[in-house]
XYZ file of C-alpha atoms in Angstrom:
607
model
C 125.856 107.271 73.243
C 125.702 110.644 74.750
C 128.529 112.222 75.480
C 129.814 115.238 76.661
C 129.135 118.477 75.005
C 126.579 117.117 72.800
C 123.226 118.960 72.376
C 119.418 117.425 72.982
C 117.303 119.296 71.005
C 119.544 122.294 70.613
C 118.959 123.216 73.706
C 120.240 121.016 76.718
C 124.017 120.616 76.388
C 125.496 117.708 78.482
C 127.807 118.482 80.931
C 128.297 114.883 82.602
C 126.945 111.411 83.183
C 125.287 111.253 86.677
C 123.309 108.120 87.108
C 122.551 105.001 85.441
C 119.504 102.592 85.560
C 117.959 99.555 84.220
C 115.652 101.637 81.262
C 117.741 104.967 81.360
C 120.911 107.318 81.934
C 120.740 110.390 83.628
C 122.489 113.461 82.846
C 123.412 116.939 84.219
C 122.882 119.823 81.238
C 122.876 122.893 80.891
C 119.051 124.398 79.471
C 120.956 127.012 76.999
C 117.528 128.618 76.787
C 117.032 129.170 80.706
C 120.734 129.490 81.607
C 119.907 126.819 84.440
C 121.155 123.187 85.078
C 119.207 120.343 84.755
C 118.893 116.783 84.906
C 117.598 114.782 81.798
C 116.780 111.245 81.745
C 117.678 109.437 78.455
C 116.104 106.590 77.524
C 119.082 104.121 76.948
C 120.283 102.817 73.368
C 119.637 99.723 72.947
C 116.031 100.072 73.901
C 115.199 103.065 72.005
C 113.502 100.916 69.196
C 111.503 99.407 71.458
C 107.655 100.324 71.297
C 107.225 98.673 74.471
C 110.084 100.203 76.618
C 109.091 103.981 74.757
C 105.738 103.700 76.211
C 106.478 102.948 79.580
C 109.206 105.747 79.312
C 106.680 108.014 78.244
C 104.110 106.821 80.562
C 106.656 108.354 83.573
C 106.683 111.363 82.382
C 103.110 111.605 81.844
C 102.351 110.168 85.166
C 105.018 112.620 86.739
C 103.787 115.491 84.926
C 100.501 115.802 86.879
C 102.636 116.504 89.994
C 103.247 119.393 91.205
C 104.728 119.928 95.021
C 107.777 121.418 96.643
C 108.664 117.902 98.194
C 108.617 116.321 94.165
C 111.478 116.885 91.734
C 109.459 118.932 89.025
C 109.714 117.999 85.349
C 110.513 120.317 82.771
C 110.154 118.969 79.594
C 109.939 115.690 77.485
C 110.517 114.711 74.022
C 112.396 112.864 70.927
C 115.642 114.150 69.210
C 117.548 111.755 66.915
C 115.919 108.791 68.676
C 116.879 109.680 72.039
C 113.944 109.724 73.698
C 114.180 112.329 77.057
C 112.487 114.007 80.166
C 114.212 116.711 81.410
C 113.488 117.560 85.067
C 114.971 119.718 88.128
C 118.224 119.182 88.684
C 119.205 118.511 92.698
C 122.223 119.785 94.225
C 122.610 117.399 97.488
C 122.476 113.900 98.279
C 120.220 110.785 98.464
C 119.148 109.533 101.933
C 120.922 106.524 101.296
C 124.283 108.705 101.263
C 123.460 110.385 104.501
C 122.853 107.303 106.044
C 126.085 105.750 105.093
C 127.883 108.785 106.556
C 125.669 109.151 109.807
C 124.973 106.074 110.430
C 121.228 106.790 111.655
C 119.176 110.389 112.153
C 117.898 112.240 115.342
C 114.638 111.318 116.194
C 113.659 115.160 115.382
C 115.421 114.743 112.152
C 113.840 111.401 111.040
C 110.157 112.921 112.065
C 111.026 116.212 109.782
C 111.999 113.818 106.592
C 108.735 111.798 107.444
C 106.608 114.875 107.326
C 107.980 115.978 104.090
C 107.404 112.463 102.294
C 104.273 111.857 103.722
C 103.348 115.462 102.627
C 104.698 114.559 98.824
C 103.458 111.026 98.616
C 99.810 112.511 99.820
C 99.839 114.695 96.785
C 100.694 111.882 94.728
C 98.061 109.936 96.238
C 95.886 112.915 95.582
C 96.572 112.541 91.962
C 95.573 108.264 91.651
C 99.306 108.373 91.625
C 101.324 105.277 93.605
C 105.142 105.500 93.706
C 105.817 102.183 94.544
C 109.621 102.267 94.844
C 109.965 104.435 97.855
C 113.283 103.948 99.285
C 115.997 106.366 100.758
C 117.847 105.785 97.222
C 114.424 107.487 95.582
C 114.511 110.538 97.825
C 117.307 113.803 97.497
C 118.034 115.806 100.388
C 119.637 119.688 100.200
C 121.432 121.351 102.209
C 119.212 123.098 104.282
C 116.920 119.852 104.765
C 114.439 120.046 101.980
C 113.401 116.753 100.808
C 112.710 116.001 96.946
C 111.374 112.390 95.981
C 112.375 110.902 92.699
C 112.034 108.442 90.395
C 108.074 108.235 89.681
C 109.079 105.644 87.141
C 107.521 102.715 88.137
C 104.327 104.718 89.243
C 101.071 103.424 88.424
C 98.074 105.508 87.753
C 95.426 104.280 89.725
C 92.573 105.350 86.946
C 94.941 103.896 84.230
C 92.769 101.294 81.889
C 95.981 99.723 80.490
C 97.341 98.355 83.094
C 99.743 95.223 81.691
C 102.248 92.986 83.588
C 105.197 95.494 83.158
C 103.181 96.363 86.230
C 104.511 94.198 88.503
C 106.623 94.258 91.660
C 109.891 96.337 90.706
C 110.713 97.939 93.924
C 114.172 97.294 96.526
C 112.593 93.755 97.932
C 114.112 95.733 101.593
C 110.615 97.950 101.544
C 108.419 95.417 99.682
C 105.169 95.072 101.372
C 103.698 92.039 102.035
C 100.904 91.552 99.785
C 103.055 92.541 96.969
C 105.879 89.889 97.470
C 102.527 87.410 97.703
C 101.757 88.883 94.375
C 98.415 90.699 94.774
C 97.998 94.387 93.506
C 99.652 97.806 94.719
C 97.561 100.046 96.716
C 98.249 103.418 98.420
C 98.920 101.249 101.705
C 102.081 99.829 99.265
C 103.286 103.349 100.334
C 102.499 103.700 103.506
C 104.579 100.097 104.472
C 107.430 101.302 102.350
C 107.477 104.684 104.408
C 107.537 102.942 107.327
C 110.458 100.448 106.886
C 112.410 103.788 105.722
C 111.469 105.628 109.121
C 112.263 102.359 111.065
C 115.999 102.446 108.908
C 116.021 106.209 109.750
C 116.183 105.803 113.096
C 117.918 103.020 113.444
C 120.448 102.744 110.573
C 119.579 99.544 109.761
C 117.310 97.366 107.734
C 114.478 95.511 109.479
C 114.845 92.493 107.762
C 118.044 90.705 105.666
C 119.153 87.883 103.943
C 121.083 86.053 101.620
C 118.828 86.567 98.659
C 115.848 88.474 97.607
C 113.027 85.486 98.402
C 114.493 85.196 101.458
C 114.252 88.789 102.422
C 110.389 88.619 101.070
C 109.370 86.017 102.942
C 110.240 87.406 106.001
C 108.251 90.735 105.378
C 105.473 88.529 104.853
C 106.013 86.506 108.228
C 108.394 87.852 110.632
C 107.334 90.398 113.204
C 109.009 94.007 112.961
C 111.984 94.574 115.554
C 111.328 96.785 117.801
C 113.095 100.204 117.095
C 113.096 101.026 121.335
C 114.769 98.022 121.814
C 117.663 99.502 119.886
C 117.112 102.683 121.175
C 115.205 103.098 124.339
C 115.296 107.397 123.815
C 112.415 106.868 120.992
C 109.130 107.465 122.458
C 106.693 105.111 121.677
C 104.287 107.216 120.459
C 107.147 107.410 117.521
C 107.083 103.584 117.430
C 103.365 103.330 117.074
C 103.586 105.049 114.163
C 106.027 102.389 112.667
C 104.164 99.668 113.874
C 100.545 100.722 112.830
C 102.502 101.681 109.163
C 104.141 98.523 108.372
C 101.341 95.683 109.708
C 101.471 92.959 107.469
C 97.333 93.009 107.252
C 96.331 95.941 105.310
C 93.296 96.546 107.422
C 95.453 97.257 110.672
C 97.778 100.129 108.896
C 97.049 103.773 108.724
C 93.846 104.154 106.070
C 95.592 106.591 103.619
C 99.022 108.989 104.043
C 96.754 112.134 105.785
C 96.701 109.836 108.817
C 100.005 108.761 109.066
C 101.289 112.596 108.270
C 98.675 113.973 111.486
C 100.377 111.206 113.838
C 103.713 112.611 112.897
C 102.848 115.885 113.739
C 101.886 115.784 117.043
C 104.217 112.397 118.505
C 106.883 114.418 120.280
C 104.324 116.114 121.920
C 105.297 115.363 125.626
C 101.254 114.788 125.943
C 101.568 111.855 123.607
C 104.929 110.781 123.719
C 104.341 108.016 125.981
C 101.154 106.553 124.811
C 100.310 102.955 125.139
C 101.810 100.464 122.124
C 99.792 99.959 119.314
C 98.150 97.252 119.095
C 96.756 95.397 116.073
C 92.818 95.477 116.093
C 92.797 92.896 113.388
C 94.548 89.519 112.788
C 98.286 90.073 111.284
C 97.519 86.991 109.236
C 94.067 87.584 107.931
C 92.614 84.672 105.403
C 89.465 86.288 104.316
C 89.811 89.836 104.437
C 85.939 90.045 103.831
C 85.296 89.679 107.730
C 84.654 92.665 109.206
C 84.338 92.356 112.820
C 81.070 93.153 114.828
C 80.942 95.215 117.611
C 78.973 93.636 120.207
C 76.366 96.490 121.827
C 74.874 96.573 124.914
C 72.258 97.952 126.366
C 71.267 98.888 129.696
C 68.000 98.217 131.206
C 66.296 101.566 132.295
C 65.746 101.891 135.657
C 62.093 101.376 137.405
C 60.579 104.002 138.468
C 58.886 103.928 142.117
C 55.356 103.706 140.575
C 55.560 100.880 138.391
C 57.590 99.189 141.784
C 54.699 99.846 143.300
C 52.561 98.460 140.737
C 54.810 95.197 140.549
C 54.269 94.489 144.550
C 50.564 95.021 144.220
C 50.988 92.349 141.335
C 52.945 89.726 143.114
C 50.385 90.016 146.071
C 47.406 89.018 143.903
C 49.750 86.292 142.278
C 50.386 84.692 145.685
C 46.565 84.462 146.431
C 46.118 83.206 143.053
C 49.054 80.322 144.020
C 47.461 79.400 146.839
C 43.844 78.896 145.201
C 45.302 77.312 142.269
C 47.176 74.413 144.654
C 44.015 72.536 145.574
C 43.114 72.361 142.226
C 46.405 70.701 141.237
C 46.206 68.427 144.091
C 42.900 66.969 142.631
C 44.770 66.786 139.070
C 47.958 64.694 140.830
C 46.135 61.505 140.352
C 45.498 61.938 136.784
C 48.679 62.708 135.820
C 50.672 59.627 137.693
C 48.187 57.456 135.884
C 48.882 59.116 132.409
C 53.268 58.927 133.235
C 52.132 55.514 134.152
C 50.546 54.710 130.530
C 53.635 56.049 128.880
C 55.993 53.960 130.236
C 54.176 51.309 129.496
C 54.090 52.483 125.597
C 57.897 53.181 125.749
C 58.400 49.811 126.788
C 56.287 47.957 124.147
C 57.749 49.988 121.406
C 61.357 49.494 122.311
C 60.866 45.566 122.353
C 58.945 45.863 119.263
C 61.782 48.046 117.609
C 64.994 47.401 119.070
C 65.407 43.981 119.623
C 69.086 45.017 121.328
C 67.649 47.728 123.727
C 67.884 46.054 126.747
C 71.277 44.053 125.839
C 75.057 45.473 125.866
C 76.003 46.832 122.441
C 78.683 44.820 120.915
C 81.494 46.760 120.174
C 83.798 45.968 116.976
C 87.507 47.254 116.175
C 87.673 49.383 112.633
C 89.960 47.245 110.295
C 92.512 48.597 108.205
C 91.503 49.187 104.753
C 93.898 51.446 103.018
C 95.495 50.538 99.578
C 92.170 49.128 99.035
C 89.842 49.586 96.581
C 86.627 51.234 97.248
C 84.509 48.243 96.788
C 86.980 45.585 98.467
C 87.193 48.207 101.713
C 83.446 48.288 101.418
C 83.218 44.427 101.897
C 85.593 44.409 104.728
C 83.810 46.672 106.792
C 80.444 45.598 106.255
C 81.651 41.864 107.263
C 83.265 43.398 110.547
C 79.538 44.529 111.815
C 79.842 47.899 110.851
C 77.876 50.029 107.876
C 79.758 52.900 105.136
C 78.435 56.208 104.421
C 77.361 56.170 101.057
C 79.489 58.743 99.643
C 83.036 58.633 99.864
C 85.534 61.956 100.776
C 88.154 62.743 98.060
C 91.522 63.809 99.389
C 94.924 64.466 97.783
C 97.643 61.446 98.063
C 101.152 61.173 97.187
C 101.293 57.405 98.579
C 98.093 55.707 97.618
C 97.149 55.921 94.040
C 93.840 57.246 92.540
C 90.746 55.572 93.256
C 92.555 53.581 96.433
C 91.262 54.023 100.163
C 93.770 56.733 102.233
C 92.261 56.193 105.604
C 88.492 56.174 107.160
C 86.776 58.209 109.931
C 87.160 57.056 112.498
C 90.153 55.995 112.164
C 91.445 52.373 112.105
C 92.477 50.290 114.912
C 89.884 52.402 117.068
C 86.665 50.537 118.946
C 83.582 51.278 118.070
C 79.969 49.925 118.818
C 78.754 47.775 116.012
C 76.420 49.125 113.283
C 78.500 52.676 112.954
C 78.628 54.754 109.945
C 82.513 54.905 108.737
C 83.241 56.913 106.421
C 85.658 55.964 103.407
C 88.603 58.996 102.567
C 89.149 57.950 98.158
C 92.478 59.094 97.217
C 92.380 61.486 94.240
C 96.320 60.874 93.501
C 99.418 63.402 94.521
C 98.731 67.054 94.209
C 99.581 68.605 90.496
C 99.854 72.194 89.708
C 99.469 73.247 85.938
C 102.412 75.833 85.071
C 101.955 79.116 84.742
C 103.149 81.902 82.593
C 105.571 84.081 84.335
C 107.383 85.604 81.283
C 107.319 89.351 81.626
C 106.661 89.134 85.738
C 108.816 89.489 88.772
C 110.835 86.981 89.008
C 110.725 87.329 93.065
C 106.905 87.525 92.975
C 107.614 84.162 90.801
C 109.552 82.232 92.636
C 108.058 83.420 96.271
C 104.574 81.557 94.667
C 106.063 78.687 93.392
C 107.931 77.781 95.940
C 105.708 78.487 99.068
C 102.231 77.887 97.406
C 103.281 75.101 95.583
C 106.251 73.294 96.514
C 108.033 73.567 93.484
C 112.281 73.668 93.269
C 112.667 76.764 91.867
C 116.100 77.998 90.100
C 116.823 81.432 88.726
C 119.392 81.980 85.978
C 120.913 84.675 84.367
C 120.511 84.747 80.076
C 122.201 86.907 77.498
C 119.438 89.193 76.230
C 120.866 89.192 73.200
C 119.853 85.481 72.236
C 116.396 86.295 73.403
C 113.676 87.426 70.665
C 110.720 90.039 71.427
C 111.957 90.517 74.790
C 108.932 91.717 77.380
C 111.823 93.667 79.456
C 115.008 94.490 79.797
C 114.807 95.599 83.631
C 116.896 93.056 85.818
C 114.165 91.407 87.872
C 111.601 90.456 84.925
C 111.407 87.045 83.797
C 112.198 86.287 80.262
C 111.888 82.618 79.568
C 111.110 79.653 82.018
C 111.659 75.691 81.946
C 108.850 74.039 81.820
C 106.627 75.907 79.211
C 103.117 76.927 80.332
C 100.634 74.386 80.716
C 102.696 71.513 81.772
C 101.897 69.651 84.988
C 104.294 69.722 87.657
C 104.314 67.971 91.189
C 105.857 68.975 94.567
C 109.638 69.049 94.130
C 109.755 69.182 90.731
C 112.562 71.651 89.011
C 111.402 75.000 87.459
C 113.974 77.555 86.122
C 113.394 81.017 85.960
C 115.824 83.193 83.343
C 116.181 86.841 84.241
C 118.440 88.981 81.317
C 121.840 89.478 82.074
C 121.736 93.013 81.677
C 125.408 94.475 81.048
C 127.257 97.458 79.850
C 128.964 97.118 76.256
C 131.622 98.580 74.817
C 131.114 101.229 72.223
C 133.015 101.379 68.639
C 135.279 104.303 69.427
C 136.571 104.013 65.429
C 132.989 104.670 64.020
C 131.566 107.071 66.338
C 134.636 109.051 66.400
C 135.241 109.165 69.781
C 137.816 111.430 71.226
C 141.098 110.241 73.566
C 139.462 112.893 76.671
C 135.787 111.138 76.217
C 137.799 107.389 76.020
C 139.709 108.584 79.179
C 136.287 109.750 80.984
C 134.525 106.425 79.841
C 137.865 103.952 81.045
C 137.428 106.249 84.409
C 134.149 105.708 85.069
C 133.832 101.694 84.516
C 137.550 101.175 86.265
C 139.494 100.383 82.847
C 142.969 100.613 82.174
C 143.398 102.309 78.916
C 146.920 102.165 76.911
C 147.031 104.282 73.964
C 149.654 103.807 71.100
C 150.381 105.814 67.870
C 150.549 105.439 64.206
C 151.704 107.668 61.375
C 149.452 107.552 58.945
C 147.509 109.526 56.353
C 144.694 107.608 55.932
C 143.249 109.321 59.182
C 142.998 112.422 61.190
C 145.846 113.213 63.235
C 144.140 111.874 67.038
C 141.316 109.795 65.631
C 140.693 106.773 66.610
C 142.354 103.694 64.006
C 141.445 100.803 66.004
C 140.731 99.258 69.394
C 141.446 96.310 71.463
C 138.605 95.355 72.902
C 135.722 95.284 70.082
C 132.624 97.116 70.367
C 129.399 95.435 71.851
C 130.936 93.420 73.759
C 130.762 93.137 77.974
C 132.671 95.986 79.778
C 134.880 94.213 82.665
C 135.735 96.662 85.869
C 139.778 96.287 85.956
C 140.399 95.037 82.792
C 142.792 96.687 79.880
C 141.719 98.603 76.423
C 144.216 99.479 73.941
C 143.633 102.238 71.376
C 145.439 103.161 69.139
C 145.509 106.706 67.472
C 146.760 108.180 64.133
C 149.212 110.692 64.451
C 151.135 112.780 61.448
C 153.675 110.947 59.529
C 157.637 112.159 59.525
C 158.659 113.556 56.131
C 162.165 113.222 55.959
C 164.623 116.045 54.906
C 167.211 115.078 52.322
C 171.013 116.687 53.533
C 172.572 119.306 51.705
C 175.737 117.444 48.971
C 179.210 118.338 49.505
C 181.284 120.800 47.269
C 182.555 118.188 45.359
C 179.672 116.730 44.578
C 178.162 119.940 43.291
C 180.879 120.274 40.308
C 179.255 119.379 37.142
C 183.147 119.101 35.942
C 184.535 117.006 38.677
C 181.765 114.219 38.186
C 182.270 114.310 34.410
C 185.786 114.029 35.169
C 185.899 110.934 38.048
C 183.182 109.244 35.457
C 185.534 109.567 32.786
C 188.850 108.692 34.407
C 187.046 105.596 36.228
C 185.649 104.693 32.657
C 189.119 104.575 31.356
C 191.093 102.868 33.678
C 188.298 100.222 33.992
C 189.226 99.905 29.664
């Protein structure tokens, strides 16, 4: 454990603890070298062994590294001292935007456009540099005192160039500024960003979150289907040329939000322009609910007819004169053809009236009409039968569909339906049921478990359960961070029907304690530690000389195990035994004489 005073690298002494996380701890030291404070992320104990979790740590910092703006915390350094594997980065004297918010309650409209021009500024760079954040959330950004924005925590970034890309890179993010396609469980893009940037502008303004609920899936499914509230409805001072840009950033189709950060950060420029301020809403060009995003729409283009000139009108009337003589010439002749042609109509009705006795013997009679029997929970060939003895024919192939009350290879229903009249002789068409729908399980270990469970349940139907599990029963663990899934019930490859249970194990990531004894911890660093997880310590004493006078002998609760907010620790510490000074003898009892003489007299009166 680091602690404070300690040296990384002989060079950055730690001055405090300032932040935890799932992978890491963050600390604020001082660069000995520099004379300058920093903040150094260490990667945290008990995953330091792990080749997995050290290249994902490392692959932050190199994906940070490439970053260089005045709206990014800048990285410093990175490296490996006594297995404590580090980046050390600028350290930030202010708060997160998630503090601010807390304490405000919700920004100025001027305020919340100046933070959006920073980030979209920052995030462009990144974007710049094939670099997605994909965590952007007022917790990820740091704002100073005189309204500089930094944005933090690159550490789920994925380089968009990268060629080994695994499933560590899945959906990690606050599920508050997950975009839709994500929580559906298709890839990140740069338009990940722009929806997370604008659910933070809409909870700038505002001071509130879009969407809630009582657990994560919840939450997700309504960024994937509920509309966006409308931010003037809460506040009818926002222009709407300031709610356009919220509602053309967070459309749940892709195709309808801002084509890359540039856009988004020229909008923001210019929207309290009074010019623009009260443009027209936004509205969607595309479907919100898109199927197949492959249909582009096709602008329909008209053209106009050039006008005549006088000329060619000229030309035309000249035309339709010699026409009209034509017509006139033309009608005697078709007067002399009249007679030929009633006698040929006459011929073919004739013809039409031989064939149709000669081919259909019912053409001149009323068609009888039959009603469609039931045949489902038939077989095929049974249903056939039926039908065929009711008047009627049967397509000759039959339509598969999925069943969960007929079983396979039994009749569902037929089109047209049963029960319905029809003329005798129709076609009806036979629907084969091909049993209740299955779904073959998938493997989820090492994925979201939101991006999990949203699929399961709302793709397939599936009663899906997510449980906690002590990481330390569980071998060659993918990840440690709190939303991955570790082990599911059934195993891949089983088949599974609608309703059927599935349990989902996340790890149940906690903080242990330490072995003060061993590691030699000191009572000031036990007294920070029991301050900073909410412990009552009790500290007792021993004389001994087996230890140190103030080291640790021994402690109550014993180390690894799961630190408890309110509970007790005893410790108890060795302190210098008493050596006890014998008193001075009396005068009497110094004489040599007098003792030899009491000894003797006693002696002889006891003869």
């Amino acid at each position: 454990m680091i602690t404070k005073g300690q040296k990384i690298n002989d060079r950055y002494e730690i001055i405090k603890s300032i932040g935890e996380g799932g992978m890491a701890n963050v600390y604020l030291a001082q660069d000995t070298i520099l004379d300058r404070k920093v903040a150094i992320k260490v990667l945290r104990g008990d995953l330091a062994n792990d080749e997995k979790f050290i290249r994902r740590f490392q692959r932050e910092a190199l994906s940070a590294s490439s970053l260089s703006h005045p709206n990014i915390v800048e990285m410093y350094d990175v490296g490996e001292d006594n297995g404590n594997h580090y980046i050390v980065m600028e350290y930030i004297e202010g708060k997160t935007l998630k503090q601010l918010l807390k304490k405000r309650g919700n920004l100025t409209v001027s305020e919340a456009v100046d933070i959006m021009l920073q980030l979209t500024d920052g995030i462009s760079h990144a974007h710049d540099s094939y670099i997605i954040h994909r965590d952007l959330k007022p917790q990820n950004i740091m704002i100073q005192e005189d309204g500089q924005i930094k944005i933090t925590d690159f550490g789920i970034a994925m380089a968009l160039n990268s060629t080994q890309l695994t499933q560590t890179n899945s959906v990690m993010g606050s599920v508050h500024y997950l975009p839709p396609e994500q929580a559906s469980g298709k890839g990140s893009t740069i338009k990940c960003d722009i929806y997370s940037m604008g659910i933070l502008f809409y909870e700038l303004l505002t001071g509130v979150l879009p969407f809630k609920g009582d657990n994560a899936v919840e939450i997700a499914l309504k960024h994937m289907r509920d509309p966006l509230p409308s931010v003037r409805k809460q506040n009818s001072n926002i222009p709407q040329s300031v709610e356009n840009i919220i509602i053309k950033a967070t459309a749940k189709n892709p195709k309808n939000r801002y084509n890359d950060v540039k856009e988004m950060y020229q909008d923001l420029r210019v929207c309290l322009d009074p010019d623009v301020m009260n443009q027209e809403r936004y509205v969607y060009k595309y479907p919100e609910h898109e199927i197949d995003d492959t249909k582009a729409a096709i602008p329909t283009i008209k053209t106009k007819k050039p006008e005549k000139k006088k000329e060619e009108e000229k030309k035309e009337e000249e035309l339709e004169e010699e026409i009209a003589e034509e017509i006139e010439e033309e009608k005697e002749e078709k007067s002399k053809l009249r007679y030929v042609i009633w006698a040929l109509f006459g011929i073919l009705v004739v013809l039409v009236i031989v064939l149709s006795v000669l081919f259909l013997p019912g053409f001149f009679s009323k068609d009888k009409e039959v009603e469609i029997p039931d045949v489902s929970g038939l077989s095929v060939v049974d249903a056939e039968s039926v039908l065929k003895d009711n008047g009627l024919e049967v397509a000759k192939e039959t339509e598969k569909m999925v069943s969960a009350e007929y079983e396979i290879g039994l009749v569902v229903k037929t089109d047209p339906i049963a029960g319905r009249s029809v003329k005798e002789g129709t076609v009806i068409t036979i629907y084969e049921s091909i049993g209740e729908e299955t779904y073959t399980m998938e493997n989820f270990v090492g994925t979201n478990y939101i991006e999990a469970q949203t699929k399961l349940e709302e793709v397939y139907g599936l009663d899906v359960t997510v449980e906690k599990k002590d990481i330390e029963n569980i071998e060659d663990s993918e990840e440690l961070d709190a939303q991955i899934v570790i082990e599911q019930t059934p195993a891949e490859g089983t088949v599974l029907k609608k309703g059927d249970k599935v349990t989902l194990y996340i790890p149940d990531v906690y903080d242990k304690y330490p072995d003060f004894v061993k590691e030699e911890w000191t009572i000031d660093d036990i007294d920070a530690f029991c301050q900073q997880y909410g412990i009552t310590l009790e500290k007792k004493y021993q004389a001994t000389s087996s230890y140190k006078p103030g080291q640790i002998i021994r402690q109550s609760r014993s180390a690894g195990s799961k630190i408890v907010s309110g509970a007790t620790l005893i410790i108890t510490i060795a302190e210098e035994p008493k050596v006890e000074t014998p008193e001075p003898p009396s005068d009497s009892g110094t004489s040599s004489s007098g003792d030899s003489t009491g000894t003797t007299t006693g002696d002889g009166g006891n003869t």
